[in-house]
Coordinates of C-alpha atoms in Angstrom, one line a residue:
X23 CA 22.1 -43.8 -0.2
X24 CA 25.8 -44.2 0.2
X25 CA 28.2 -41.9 -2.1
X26 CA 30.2 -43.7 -4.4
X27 CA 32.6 -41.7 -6.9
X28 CA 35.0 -43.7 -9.8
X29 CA 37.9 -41.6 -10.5
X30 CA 39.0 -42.2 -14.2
X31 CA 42.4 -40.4 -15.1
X32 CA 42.7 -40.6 -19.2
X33 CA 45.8 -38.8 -21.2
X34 CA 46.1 -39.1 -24.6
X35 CA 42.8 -38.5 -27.4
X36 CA 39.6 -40.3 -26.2
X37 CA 38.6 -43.8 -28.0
X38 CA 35.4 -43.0 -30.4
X39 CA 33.3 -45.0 -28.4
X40 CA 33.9 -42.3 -25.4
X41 CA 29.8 -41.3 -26.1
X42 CA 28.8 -44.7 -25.2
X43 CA 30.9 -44.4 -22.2
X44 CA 29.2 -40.7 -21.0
X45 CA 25.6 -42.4 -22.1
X46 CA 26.6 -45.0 -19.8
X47 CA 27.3 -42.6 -16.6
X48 CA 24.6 -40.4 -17.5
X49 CA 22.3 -43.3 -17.0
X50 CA 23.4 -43.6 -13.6
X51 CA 22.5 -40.0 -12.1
X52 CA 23.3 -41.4 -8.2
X53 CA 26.9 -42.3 -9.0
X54 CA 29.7 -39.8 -9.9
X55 CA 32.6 -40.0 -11.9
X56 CA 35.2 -37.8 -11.7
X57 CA 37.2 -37.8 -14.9
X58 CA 41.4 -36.6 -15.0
X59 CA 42.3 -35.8 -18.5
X60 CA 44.2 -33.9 -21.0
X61 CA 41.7 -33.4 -23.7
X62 CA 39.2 -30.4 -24.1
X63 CA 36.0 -31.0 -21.8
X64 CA 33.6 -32.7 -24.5
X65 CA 30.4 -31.5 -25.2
X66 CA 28.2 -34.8 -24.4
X67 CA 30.0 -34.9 -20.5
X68 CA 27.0 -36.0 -18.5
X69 CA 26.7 -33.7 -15.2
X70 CA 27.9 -36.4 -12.9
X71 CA 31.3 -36.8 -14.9
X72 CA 33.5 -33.9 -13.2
X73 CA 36.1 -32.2 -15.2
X74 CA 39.4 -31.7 -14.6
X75 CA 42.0 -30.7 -17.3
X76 CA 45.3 -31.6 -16.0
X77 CA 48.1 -33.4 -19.1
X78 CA 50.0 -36.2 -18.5
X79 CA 53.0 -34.4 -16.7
X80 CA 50.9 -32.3 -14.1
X81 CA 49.2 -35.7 -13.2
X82 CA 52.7 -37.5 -12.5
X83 CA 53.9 -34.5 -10.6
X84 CA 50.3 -35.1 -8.3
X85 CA 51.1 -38.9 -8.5
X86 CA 54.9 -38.5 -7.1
X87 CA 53.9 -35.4 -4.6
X88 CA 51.0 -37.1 -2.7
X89 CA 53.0 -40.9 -2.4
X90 CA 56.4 -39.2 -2.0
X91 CA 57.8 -41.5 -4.8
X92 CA 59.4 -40.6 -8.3
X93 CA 56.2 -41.5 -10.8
X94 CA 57.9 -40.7 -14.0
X95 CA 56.8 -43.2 -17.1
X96 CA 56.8 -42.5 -20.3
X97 CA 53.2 -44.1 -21.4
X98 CA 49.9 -43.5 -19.1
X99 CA 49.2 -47.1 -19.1
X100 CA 51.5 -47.3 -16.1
X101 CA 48.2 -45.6 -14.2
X102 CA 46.3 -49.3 -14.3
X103 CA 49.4 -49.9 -11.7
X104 CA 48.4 -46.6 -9.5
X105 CA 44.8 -47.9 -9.6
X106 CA 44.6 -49.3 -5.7
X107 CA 45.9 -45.4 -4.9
X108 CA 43.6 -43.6 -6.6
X109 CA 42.3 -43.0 -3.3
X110 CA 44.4 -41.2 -1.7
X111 CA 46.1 -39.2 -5.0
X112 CA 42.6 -37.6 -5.3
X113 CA 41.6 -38.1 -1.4
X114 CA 40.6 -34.0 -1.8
X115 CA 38.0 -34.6 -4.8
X116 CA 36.9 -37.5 -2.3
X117 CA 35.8 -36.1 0.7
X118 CA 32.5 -36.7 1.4
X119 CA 31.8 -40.2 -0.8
X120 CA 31.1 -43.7 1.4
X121 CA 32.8 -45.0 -1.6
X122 CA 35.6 -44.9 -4.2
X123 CA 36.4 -47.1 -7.1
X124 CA 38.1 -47.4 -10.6
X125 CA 36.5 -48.2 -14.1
X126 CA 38.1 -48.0 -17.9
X127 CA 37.0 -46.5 -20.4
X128 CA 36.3 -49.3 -22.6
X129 CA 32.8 -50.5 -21.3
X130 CA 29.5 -49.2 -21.0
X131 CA 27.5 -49.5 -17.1
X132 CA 24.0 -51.1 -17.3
X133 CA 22.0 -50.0 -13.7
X134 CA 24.9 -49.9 -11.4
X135 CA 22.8 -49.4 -8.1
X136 CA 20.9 -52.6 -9.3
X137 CA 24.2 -54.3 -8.6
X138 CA 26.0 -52.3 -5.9
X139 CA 22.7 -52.5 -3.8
X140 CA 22.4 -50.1 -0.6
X141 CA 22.8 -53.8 1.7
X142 CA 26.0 -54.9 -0.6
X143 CA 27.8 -51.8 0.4
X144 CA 26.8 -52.2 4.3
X145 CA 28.2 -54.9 4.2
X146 CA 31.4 -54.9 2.7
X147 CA 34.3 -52.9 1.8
X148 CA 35.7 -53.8 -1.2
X149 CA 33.6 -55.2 -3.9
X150 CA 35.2 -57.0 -7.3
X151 CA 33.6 -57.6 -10.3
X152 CA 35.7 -60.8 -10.7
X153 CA 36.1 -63.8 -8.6
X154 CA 39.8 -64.3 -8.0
X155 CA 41.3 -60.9 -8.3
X156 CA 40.8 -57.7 -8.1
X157 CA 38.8 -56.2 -11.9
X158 CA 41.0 -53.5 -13.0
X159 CA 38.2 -52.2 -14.8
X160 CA 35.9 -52.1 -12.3
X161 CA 36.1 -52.1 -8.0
X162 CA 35.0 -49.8 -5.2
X163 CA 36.6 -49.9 -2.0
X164 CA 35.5 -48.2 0.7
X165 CA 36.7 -44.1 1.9
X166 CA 38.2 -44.4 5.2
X167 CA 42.3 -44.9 5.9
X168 CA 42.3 -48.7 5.9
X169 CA 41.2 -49.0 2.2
X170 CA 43.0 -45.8 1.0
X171 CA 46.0 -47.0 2.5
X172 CA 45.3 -50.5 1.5
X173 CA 47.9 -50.7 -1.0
X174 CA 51.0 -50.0 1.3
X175 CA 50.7 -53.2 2.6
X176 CA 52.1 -54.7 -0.4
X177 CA 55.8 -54.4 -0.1
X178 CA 57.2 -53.4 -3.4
X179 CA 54.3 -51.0 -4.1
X180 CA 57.1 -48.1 -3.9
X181 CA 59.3 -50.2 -6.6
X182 CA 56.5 -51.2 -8.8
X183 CA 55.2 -47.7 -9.1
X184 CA 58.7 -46.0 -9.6
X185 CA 59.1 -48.5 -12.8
X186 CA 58.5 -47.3 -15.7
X187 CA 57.2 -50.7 -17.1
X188 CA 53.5 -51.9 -16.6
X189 CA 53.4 -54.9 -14.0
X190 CA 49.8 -55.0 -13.5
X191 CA 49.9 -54.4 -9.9
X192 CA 45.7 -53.7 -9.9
X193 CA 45.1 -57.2 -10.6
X194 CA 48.1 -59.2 -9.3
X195 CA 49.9 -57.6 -6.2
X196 CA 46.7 -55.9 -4.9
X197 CA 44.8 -58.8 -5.2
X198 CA 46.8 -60.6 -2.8
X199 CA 45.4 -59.2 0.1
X200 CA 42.0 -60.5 -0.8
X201 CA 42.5 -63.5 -2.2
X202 CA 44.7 -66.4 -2.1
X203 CA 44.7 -70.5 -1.8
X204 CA 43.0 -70.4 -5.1
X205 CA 43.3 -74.1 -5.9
X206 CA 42.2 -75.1 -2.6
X207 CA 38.2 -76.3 -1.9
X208 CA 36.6 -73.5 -1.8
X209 CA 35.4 -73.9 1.9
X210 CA 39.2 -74.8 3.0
X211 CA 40.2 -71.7 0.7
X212 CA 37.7 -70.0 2.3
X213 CA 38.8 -70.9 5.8
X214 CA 42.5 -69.8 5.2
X215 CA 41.3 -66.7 3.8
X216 CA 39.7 -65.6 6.7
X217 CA 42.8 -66.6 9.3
X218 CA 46.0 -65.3 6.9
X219 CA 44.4 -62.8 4.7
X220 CA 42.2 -60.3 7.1
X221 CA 41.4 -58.2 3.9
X222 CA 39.3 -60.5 2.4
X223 CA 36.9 -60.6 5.3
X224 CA 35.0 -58.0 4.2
X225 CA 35.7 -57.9 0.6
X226 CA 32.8 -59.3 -1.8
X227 CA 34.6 -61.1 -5.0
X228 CA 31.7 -62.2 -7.1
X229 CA 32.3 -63.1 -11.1
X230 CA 30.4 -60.9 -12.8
X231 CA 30.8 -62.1 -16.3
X232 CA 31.1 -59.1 -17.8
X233 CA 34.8 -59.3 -19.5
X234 CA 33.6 -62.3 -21.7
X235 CA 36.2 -64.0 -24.4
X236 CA 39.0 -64.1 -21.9
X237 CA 40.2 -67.0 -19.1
X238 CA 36.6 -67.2 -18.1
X239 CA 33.9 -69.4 -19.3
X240 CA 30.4 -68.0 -19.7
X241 CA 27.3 -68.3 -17.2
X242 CA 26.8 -71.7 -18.4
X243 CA 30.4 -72.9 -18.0
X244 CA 30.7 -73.4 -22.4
X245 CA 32.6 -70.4 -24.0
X246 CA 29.3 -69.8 -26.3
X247 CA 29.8 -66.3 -25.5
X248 CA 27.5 -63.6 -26.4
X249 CA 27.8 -61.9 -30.3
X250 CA 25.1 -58.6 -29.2
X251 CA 24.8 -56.8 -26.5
X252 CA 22.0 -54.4 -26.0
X253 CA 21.8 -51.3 -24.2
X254 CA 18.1 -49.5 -23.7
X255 CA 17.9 -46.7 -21.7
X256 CA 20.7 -47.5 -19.1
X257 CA 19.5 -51.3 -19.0
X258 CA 22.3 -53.9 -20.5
X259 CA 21.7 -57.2 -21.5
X260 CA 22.9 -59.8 -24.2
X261 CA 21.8 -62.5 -26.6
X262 CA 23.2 -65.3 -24.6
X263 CA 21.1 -64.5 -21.6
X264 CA 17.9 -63.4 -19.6
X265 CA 19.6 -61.3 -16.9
X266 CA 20.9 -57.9 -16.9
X267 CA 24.4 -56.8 -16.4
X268 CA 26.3 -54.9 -14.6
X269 CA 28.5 -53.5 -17.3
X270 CA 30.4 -55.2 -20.6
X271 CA 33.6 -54.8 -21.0
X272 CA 34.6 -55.3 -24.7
X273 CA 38.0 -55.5 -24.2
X274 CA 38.3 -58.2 -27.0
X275 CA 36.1 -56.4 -29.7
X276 CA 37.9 -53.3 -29.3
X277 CA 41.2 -54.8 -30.7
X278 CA 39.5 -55.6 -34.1
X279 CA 37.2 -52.1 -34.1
X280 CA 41.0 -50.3 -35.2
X281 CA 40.4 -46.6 -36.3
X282 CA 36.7 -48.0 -38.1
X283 CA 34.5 -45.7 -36.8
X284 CA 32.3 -45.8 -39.3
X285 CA 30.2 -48.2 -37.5
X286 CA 29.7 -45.9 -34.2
X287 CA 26.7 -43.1 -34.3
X288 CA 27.0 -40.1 -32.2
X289 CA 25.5 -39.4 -30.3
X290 CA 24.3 -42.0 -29.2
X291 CA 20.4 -42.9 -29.1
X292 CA 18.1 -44.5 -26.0
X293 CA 18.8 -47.9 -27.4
X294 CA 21.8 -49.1 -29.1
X295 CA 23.4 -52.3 -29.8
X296 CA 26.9 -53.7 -29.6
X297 CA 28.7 -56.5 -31.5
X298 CA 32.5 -57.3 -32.9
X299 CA 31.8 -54.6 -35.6
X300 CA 30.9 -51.5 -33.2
X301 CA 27.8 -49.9 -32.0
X302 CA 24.7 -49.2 -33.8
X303 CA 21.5 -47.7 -33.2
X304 CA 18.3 -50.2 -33.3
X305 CA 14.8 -49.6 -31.6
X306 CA 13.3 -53.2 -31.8
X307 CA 10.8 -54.7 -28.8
X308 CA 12.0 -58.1 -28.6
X309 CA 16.0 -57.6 -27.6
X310 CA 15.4 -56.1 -24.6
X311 CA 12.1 -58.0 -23.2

């Protein structure tokens, strides 16, 4: 079984929905997580989350050190820029893992082997959870120089990093190496792909529909997107569909949960439901059949 390790830096007090987050990992014993931050190591950390205390400061000093730029901002959303180097800034914690990736904090993992199968990560080397970029909150690439390095060849990496202000170089500048001609036919786009963007010969870009609400539609091409999603016992699905997922990210929910943690257990139980008012505990048969 290949080795795959997301490295999740996090400064500043964890979201209450962190728990979920842990449950999430714990669920997925064969994949590790190895977890930068400035708060106190929390009691529910799963054994396959790995500790590191480090605040805010220390982490830019690592940041500027190991890429030989001056990574100074004043607010640690600037990391989602770093993401595409989180590979070599932690290239030590790495040693030994097929694969490396990046996740947020703000979804919950159904199975992720189930989805990053043994013959998916054969073969290819960079997989996304979206179709026409690279997910921010969620890609591996593979451990060896070319992918580590991967970012460099994006010219202004050095310029976008050193500003202070968030550009969303994850999604945008990376992505460029993968993907491109996007309003081409797909088997032209494909085609030019392959001659003028070498990177995206072995990268697997594949919508995932996981990050509903936003630019895309849903499964069945309507926005009737899903109102529950249900998590049993590291198995995520929804009320809008038969599969399972991959992972939810409830990026849009999270902006109306504010401070309202009244509607979040912890810890959390096997089975547990989520919807635009938080997470709640339920143990009925017929969500999860």
């Amino acid at each position: 079984m290949q080795k795959i390790c997301f490295v999740v830096p996090y400064f500043g007090q964890f979201p209450f929905w962190v728990d979920y987050f842990f449950a999430s990992c714990k669920a997925n014993p064969s994949i590790d997580f190895l977890l930068y931050t400035d708060n106190t190591e929390p009691p529910t950390l799963p054994s396959n989350v790995f500790y590191r205390y480090m605040d805010f400061e220390g982490y830019k000093r690592k940041v500027s050190a190991t890429l030989g730029i001056n990574f100074n901002p004043s607010q640690a959303y600037k990391l989602c820029d770093i993401k595409p180097a989180y590979g070599l800034i932690h290239r030590d914690d790495l040693k030994g893992y097929d694969f490396w990736g990046f996740c947020d904090l703000d979804l919950v993992f159904g199975s992720i082997r189930n989805f990053f199968t043994e013959n998916l990560l054969a073969r290819y080397d960079v997989i996304s959870t979206h179709d026409r970029r690279v997910s921010g909150h969620c890609c591996l690439l593979r451990n060896n120089s070319k992918y580590v390095n991967a970012f460099k060849k994006v010219a202004s990496w050095k310029k976008i990093f050193e500003d202070s202000q968030h550009h969303g170089f994850d999604e945008k500048d990376f992505s460029r190496l993968f993907v491109g001609y996007k309003n081409y036919p797909k088997t032209l786009k494909n085609t030019l792909q392959y001659i003028f963007l070498p990177y995206s010969r072995s990268a697997y870009f594949v919508e995932h529909y996981s990050t509903p609400g936003l630019r895309y539609n849903w499964l069945d091409g309507s926005r009737n997107f899903p109102t529950e999603w249900y998590w049993s016992d590291g198995r995520l699905t929804n009320n809008a569909a038969t599969q399972e997922f991959l992972y939810f990210h409830f990026l849009e929910w999270k902006r109306g949960w504010g401070e309202m943690s009244k509607f979040f257990e912890v810890p959390p139980s096997r089975e547990w439901l989520i919807s635009s008012v938080g997470f709640q505990s339920f143990f009925s048969e017929n969500k999860l059949t």
